[in-house]
mmCIF file of C-alpha atoms and ligand atoms in Angstrom:
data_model
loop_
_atom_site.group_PDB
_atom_site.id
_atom_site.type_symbol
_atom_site.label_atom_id
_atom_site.label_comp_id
_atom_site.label_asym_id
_atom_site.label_seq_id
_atom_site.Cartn_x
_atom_site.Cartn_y
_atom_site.Cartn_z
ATOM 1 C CA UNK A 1 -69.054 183.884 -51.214
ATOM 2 C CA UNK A 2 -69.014 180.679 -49.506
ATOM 3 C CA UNK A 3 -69.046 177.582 -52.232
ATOM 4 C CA UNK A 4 -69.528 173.659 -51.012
ATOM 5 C CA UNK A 5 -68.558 171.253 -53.199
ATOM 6 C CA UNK A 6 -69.396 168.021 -52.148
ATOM 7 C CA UNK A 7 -69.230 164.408 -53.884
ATOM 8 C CA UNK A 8 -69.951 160.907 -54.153
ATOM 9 C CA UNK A 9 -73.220 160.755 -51.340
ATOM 10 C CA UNK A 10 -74.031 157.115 -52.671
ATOM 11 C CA UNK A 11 -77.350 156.767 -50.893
ATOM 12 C CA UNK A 12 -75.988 157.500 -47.545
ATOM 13 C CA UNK A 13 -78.827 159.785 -46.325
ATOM 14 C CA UNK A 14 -77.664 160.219 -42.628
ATOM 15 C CA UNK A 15 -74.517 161.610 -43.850
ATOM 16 C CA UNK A 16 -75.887 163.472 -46.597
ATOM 17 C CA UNK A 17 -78.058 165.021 -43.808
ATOM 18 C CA UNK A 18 -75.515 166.018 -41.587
ATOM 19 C CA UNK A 19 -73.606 167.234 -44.271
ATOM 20 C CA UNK A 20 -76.902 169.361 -45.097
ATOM 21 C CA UNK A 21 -76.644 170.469 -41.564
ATOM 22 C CA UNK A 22 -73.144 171.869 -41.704
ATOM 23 C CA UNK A 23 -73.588 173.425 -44.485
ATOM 24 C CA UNK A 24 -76.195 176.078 -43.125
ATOM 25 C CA UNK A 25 -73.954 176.414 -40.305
ATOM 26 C CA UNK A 26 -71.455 177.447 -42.418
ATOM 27 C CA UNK A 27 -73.999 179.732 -43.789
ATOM 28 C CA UNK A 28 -73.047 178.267 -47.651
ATOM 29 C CA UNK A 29 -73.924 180.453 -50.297
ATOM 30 C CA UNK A 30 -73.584 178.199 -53.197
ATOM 31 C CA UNK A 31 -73.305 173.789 -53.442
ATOM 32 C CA UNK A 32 -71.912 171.937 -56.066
ATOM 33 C CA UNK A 33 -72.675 168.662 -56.620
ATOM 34 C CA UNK A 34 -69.114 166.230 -58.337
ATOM 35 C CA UNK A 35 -71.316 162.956 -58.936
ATOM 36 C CA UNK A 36 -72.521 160.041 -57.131
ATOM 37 C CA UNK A 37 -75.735 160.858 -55.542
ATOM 38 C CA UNK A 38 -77.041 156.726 -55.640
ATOM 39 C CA UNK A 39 -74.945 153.832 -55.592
ATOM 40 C CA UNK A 40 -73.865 151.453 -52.518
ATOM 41 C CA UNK A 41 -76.497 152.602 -49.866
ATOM 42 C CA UNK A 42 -79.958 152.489 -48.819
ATOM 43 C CA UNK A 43 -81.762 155.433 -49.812
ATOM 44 C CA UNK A 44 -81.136 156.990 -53.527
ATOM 45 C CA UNK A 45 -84.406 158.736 -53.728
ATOM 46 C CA UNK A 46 -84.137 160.924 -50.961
ATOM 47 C CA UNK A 47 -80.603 161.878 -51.951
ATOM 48 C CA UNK A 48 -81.089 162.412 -55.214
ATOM 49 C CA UNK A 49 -83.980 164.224 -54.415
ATOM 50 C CA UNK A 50 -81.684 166.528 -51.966
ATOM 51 C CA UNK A 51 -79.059 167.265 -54.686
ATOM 52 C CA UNK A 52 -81.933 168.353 -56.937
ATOM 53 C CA UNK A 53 -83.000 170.907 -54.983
ATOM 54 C CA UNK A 54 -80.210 172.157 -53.364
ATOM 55 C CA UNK A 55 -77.110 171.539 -55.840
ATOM 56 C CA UNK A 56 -76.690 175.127 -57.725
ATOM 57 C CA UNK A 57 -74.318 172.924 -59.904
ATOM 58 C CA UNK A 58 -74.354 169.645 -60.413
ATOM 59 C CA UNK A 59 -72.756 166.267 -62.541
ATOM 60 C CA UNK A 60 -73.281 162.446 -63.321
ATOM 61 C CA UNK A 61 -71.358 159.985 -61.488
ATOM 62 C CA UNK A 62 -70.500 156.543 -63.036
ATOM 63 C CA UNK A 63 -73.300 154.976 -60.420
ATOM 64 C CA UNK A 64 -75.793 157.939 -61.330
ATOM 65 C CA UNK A 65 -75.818 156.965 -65.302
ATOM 66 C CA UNK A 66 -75.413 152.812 -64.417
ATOM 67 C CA UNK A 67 -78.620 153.259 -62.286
ATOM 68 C CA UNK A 68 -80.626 154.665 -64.808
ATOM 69 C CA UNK A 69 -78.820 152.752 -67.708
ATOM 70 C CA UNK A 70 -76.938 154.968 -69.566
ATOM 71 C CA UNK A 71 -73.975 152.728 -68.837
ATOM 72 C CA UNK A 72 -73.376 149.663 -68.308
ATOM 73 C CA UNK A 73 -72.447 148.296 -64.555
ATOM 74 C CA UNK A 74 -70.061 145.174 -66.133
ATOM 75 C CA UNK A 75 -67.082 147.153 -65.047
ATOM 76 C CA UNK A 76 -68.464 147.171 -61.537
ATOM 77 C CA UNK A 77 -67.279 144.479 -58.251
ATOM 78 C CA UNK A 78 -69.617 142.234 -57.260
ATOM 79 C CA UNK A 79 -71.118 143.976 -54.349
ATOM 80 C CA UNK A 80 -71.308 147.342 -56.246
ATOM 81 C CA UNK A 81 -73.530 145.721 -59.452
ATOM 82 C CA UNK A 82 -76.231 144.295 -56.764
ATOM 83 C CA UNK A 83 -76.043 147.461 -54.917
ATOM 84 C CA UNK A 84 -76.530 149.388 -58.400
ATOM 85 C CA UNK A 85 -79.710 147.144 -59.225
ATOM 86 C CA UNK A 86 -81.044 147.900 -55.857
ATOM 87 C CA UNK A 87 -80.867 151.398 -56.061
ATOM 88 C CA UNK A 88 -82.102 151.079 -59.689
ATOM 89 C CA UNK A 89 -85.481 149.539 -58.213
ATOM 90 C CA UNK A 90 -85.676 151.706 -55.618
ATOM 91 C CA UNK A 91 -85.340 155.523 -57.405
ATOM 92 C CA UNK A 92 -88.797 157.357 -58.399
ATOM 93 C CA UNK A 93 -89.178 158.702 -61.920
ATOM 94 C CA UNK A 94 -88.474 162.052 -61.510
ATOM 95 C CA UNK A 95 -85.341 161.521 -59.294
ATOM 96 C CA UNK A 96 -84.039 158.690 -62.482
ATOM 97 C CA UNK A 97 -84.953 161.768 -64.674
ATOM 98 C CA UNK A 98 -83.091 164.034 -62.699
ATOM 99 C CA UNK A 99 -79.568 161.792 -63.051
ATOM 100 C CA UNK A 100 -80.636 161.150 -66.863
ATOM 101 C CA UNK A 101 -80.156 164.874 -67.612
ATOM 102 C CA UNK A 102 -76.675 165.578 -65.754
ATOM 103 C CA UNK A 103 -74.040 166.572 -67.571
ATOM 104 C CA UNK A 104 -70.326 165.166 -67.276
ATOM 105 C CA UNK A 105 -68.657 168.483 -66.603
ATOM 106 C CA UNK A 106 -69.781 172.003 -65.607
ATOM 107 C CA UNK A 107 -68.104 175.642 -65.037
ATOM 108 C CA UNK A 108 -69.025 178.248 -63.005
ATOM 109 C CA UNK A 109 -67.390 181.216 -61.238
ATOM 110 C CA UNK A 110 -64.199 179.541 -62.927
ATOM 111 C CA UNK A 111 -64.920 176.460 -60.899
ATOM 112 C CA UNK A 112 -64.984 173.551 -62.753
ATOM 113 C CA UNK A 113 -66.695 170.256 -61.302
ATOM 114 C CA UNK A 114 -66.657 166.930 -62.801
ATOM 115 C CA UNK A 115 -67.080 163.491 -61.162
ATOM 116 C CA UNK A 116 -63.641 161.497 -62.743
ATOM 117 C CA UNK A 117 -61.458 163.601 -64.535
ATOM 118 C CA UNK A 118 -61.682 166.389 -66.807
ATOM 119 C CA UNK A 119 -59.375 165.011 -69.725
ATOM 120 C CA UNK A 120 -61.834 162.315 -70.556
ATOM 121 C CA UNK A 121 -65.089 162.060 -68.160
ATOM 122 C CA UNK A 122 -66.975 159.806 -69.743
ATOM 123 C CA UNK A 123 -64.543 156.768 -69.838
ATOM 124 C CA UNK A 124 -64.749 157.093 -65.727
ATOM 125 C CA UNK A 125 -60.629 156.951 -64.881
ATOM 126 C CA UNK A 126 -59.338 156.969 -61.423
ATOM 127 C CA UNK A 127 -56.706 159.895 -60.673
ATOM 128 C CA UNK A 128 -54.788 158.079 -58.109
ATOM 129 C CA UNK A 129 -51.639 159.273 -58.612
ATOM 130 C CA UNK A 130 -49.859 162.629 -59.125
ATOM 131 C CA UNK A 131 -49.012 161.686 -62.677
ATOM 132 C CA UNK A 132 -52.581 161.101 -63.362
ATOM 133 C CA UNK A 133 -53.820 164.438 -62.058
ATOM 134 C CA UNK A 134 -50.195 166.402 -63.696
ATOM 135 C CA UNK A 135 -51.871 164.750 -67.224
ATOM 136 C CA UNK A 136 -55.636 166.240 -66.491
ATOM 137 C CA UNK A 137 -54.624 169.549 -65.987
ATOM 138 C CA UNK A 138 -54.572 171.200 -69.113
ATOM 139 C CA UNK A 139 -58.327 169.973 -69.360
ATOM 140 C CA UNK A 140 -59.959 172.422 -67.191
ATOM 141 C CA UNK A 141 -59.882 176.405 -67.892
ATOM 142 C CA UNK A 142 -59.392 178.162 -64.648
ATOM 143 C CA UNK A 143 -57.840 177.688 -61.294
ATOM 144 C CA UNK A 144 -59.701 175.183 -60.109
ATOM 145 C CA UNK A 145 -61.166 172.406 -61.030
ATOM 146 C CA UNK A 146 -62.551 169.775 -58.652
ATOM 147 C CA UNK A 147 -63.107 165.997 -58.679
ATOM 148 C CA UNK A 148 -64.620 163.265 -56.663
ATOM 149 C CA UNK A 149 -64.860 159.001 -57.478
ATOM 150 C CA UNK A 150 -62.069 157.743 -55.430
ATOM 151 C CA UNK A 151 -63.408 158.681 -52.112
ATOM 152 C CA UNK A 152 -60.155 159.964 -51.488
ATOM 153 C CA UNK A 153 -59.349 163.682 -50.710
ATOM 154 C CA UNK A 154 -56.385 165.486 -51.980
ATOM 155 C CA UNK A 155 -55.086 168.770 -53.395
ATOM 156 C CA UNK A 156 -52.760 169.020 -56.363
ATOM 157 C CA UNK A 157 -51.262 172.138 -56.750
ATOM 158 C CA UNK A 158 -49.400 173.290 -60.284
ATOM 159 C CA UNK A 159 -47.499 176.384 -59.651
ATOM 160 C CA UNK A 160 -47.025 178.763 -62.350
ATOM 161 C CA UNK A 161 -43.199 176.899 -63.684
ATOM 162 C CA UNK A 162 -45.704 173.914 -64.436
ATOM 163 C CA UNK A 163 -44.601 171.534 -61.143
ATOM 164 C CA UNK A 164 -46.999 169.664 -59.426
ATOM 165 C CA UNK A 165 -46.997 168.804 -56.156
ATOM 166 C CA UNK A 166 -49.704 167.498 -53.044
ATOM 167 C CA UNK A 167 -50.598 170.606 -50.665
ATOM 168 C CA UNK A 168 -50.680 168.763 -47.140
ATOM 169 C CA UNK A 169 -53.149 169.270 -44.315
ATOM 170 C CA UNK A 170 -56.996 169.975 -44.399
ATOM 171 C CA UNK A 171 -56.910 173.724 -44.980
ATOM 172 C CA UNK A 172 -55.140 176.025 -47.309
ATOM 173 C CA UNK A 173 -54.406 179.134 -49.300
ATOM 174 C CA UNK A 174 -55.170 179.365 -52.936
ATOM 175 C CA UNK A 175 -51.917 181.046 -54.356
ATOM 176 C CA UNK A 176 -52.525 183.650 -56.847
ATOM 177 C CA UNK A 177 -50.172 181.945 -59.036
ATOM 178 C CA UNK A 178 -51.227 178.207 -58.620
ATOM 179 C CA UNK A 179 -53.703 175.985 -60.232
ATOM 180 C CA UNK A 180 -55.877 173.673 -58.238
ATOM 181 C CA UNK A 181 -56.942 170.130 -59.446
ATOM 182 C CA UNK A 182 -58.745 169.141 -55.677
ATOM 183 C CA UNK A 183 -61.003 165.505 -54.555
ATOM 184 C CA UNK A 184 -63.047 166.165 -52.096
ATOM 185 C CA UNK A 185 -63.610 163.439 -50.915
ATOM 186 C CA UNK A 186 -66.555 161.100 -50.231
ATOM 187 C CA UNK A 187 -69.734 162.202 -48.494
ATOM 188 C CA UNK A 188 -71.517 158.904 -47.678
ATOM 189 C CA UNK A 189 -68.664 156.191 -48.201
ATOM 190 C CA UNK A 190 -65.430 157.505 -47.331
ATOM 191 C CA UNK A 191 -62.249 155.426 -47.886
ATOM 192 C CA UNK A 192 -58.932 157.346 -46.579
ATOM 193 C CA UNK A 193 -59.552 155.713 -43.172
ATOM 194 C CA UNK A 194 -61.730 158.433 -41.852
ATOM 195 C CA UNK A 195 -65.883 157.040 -41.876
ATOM 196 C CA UNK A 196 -66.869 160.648 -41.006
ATOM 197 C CA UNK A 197 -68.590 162.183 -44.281
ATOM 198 C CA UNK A 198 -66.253 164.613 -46.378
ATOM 199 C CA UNK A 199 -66.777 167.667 -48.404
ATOM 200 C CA UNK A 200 -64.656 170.601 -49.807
ATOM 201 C CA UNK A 201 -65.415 174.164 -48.689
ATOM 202 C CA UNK A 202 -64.057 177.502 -50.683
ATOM 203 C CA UNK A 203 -64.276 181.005 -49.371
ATOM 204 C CA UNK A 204 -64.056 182.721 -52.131
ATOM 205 C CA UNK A 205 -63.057 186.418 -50.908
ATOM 206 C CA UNK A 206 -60.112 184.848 -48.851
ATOM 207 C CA UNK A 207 -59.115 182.376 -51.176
ATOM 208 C CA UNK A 208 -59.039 179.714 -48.726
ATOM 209 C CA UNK A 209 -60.417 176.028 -49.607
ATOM 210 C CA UNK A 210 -60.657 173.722 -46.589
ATOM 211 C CA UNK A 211 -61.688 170.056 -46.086
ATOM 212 C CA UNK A 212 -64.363 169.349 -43.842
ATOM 213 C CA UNK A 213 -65.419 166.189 -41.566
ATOM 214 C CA UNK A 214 -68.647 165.404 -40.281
ATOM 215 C CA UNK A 215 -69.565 162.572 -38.254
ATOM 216 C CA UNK A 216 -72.782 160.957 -38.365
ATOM 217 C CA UNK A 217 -74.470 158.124 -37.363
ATOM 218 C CA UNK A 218 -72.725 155.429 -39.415
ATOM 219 C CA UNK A 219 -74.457 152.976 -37.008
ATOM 220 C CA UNK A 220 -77.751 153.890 -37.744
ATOM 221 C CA UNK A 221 -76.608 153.306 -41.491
ATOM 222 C CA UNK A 222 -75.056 150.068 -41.190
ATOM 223 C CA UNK A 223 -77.916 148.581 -39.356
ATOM 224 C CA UNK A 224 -80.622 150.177 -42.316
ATOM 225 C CA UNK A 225 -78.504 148.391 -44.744
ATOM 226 C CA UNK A 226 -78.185 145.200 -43.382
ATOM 227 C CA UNK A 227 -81.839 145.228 -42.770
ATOM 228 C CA UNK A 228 -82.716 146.299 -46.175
ATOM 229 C CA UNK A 229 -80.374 142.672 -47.404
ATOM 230 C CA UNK A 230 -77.811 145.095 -48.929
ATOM 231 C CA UNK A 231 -74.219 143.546 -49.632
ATOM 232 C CA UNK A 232 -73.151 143.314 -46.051
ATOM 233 C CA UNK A 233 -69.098 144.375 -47.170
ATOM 234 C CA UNK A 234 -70.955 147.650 -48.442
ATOM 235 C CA UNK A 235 -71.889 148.391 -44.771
ATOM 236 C CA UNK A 236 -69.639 147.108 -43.070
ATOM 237 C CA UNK A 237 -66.891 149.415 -44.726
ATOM 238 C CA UNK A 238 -68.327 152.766 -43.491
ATOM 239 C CA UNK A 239 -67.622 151.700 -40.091
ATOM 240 C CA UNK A 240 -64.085 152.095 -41.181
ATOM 241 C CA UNK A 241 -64.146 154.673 -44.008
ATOM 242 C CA UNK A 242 -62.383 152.145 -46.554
HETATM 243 ZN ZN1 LIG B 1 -68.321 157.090 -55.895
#
């Protein structure tokens, strides 16, 4: 079984759509969804509506719950807060519904998906660092648990003496022995210096997990924002992925 596990779309549509595209030619048997679908970008209805009906799993993101007010956007920049209101304005009834009724954190097939971190989702910390991820890991039951929110991708291994470490590279092996705590990255706002879209990818029979890159049209996307009077930094950004 084939698993995608992708993250943090933020309204992007043309990358959300040629991440949709990918993913059938990768002939995906399962998606899971870490958070994020609105936020930033120019069209949360469509996404959202994607992640309903393809997501097999799914969870809030911190710009999911602010843009149908279940929290608060204060701890938001600027740009983000106006984006946030935008989206807000611009997301049907069913699709606000939709992000209403997420939970913070979901297992399945010992996968566990949640948009921060699992030790304590709903206050929305940032693991940047490998301390931060070393302290989340006796959160999750399993192997693997996966993450999104900092647009960053990275795998954190724990081997079974307890050390952490950072697997390098796009691709790996899932050691029998290991725990996983993995980002995925960022499908429609990357920021690791890379503006093609990002998701994670697990074969399950081979225990492999891989990173994958898409490009898209990030012109196309740019150009809809600034037309649409969204905070020009917002789109200018994805034509750099930071
Ligand atoms: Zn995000």
């Amino acid at each position: 079984m084939k698993i995608a596990i992708i993250s943090d779309i933020h309204s992007n549509l043309e990358a959300m759509e040629a991440v949709a595209e990918e993913l059938v030619n990768l002939s995906v048997d399962e998606v899971y969804f870490a958070g994020d679908a609105v936020g930033y970008g120019a069209d949360p209805d469509p996404c959202t509506h994607w992640v309903a009906e393809n997501a097999d799993l799914a969870v809030a993101g911190n710009h999911d719950f602010a843009a149908v007010g279940i929290i608060e956007s204060d701890s938001f920049n600027l740009y983000a807060r106006e984006a946030i209101r935008w989206n807000a304005e611009h997301l049907g009834e069913e699709e606000a519904r939709y992000l209403s009724d997420l939970p913070l954190t979901e297992t399945r097939n010992g996968i566990t998906i949640v948009h921060a971190n699992p030790s304590l989702p709903e206050e929305w910390g940032y693991i940047f660092t490998l301390w931060d991820a070393e302290m989340n890991f006796p959160y999750f039951e399993g192997e693997l648990c996966f993450v999104g929110h900092s647009h960053q991708p990275v795998v954190v291994r724990m081997d079974s003496d307890g050390a952490v470490s950072i697997v390098p590279g796009d691709s790996l092996h899932l050691e029998e022995d290991s725990r996983y705590l993995i980002n995925v990255g960022s499908v429609g706002q990357p920021r690791d210096g890379n503006p093609a879209a990002c998701f994670g990818l697990i074969d399950m029979e081979k225990s492999e997990f891989s990173l994958i890159r898409v490009t898209y049209d990030v012109g196309k996307t740019h150009e809809k924002m600034s037309e649409l009077g969204l905070p020009q930094p917002l789109a200018d950004r994805l034509l750099e992925g930071k």
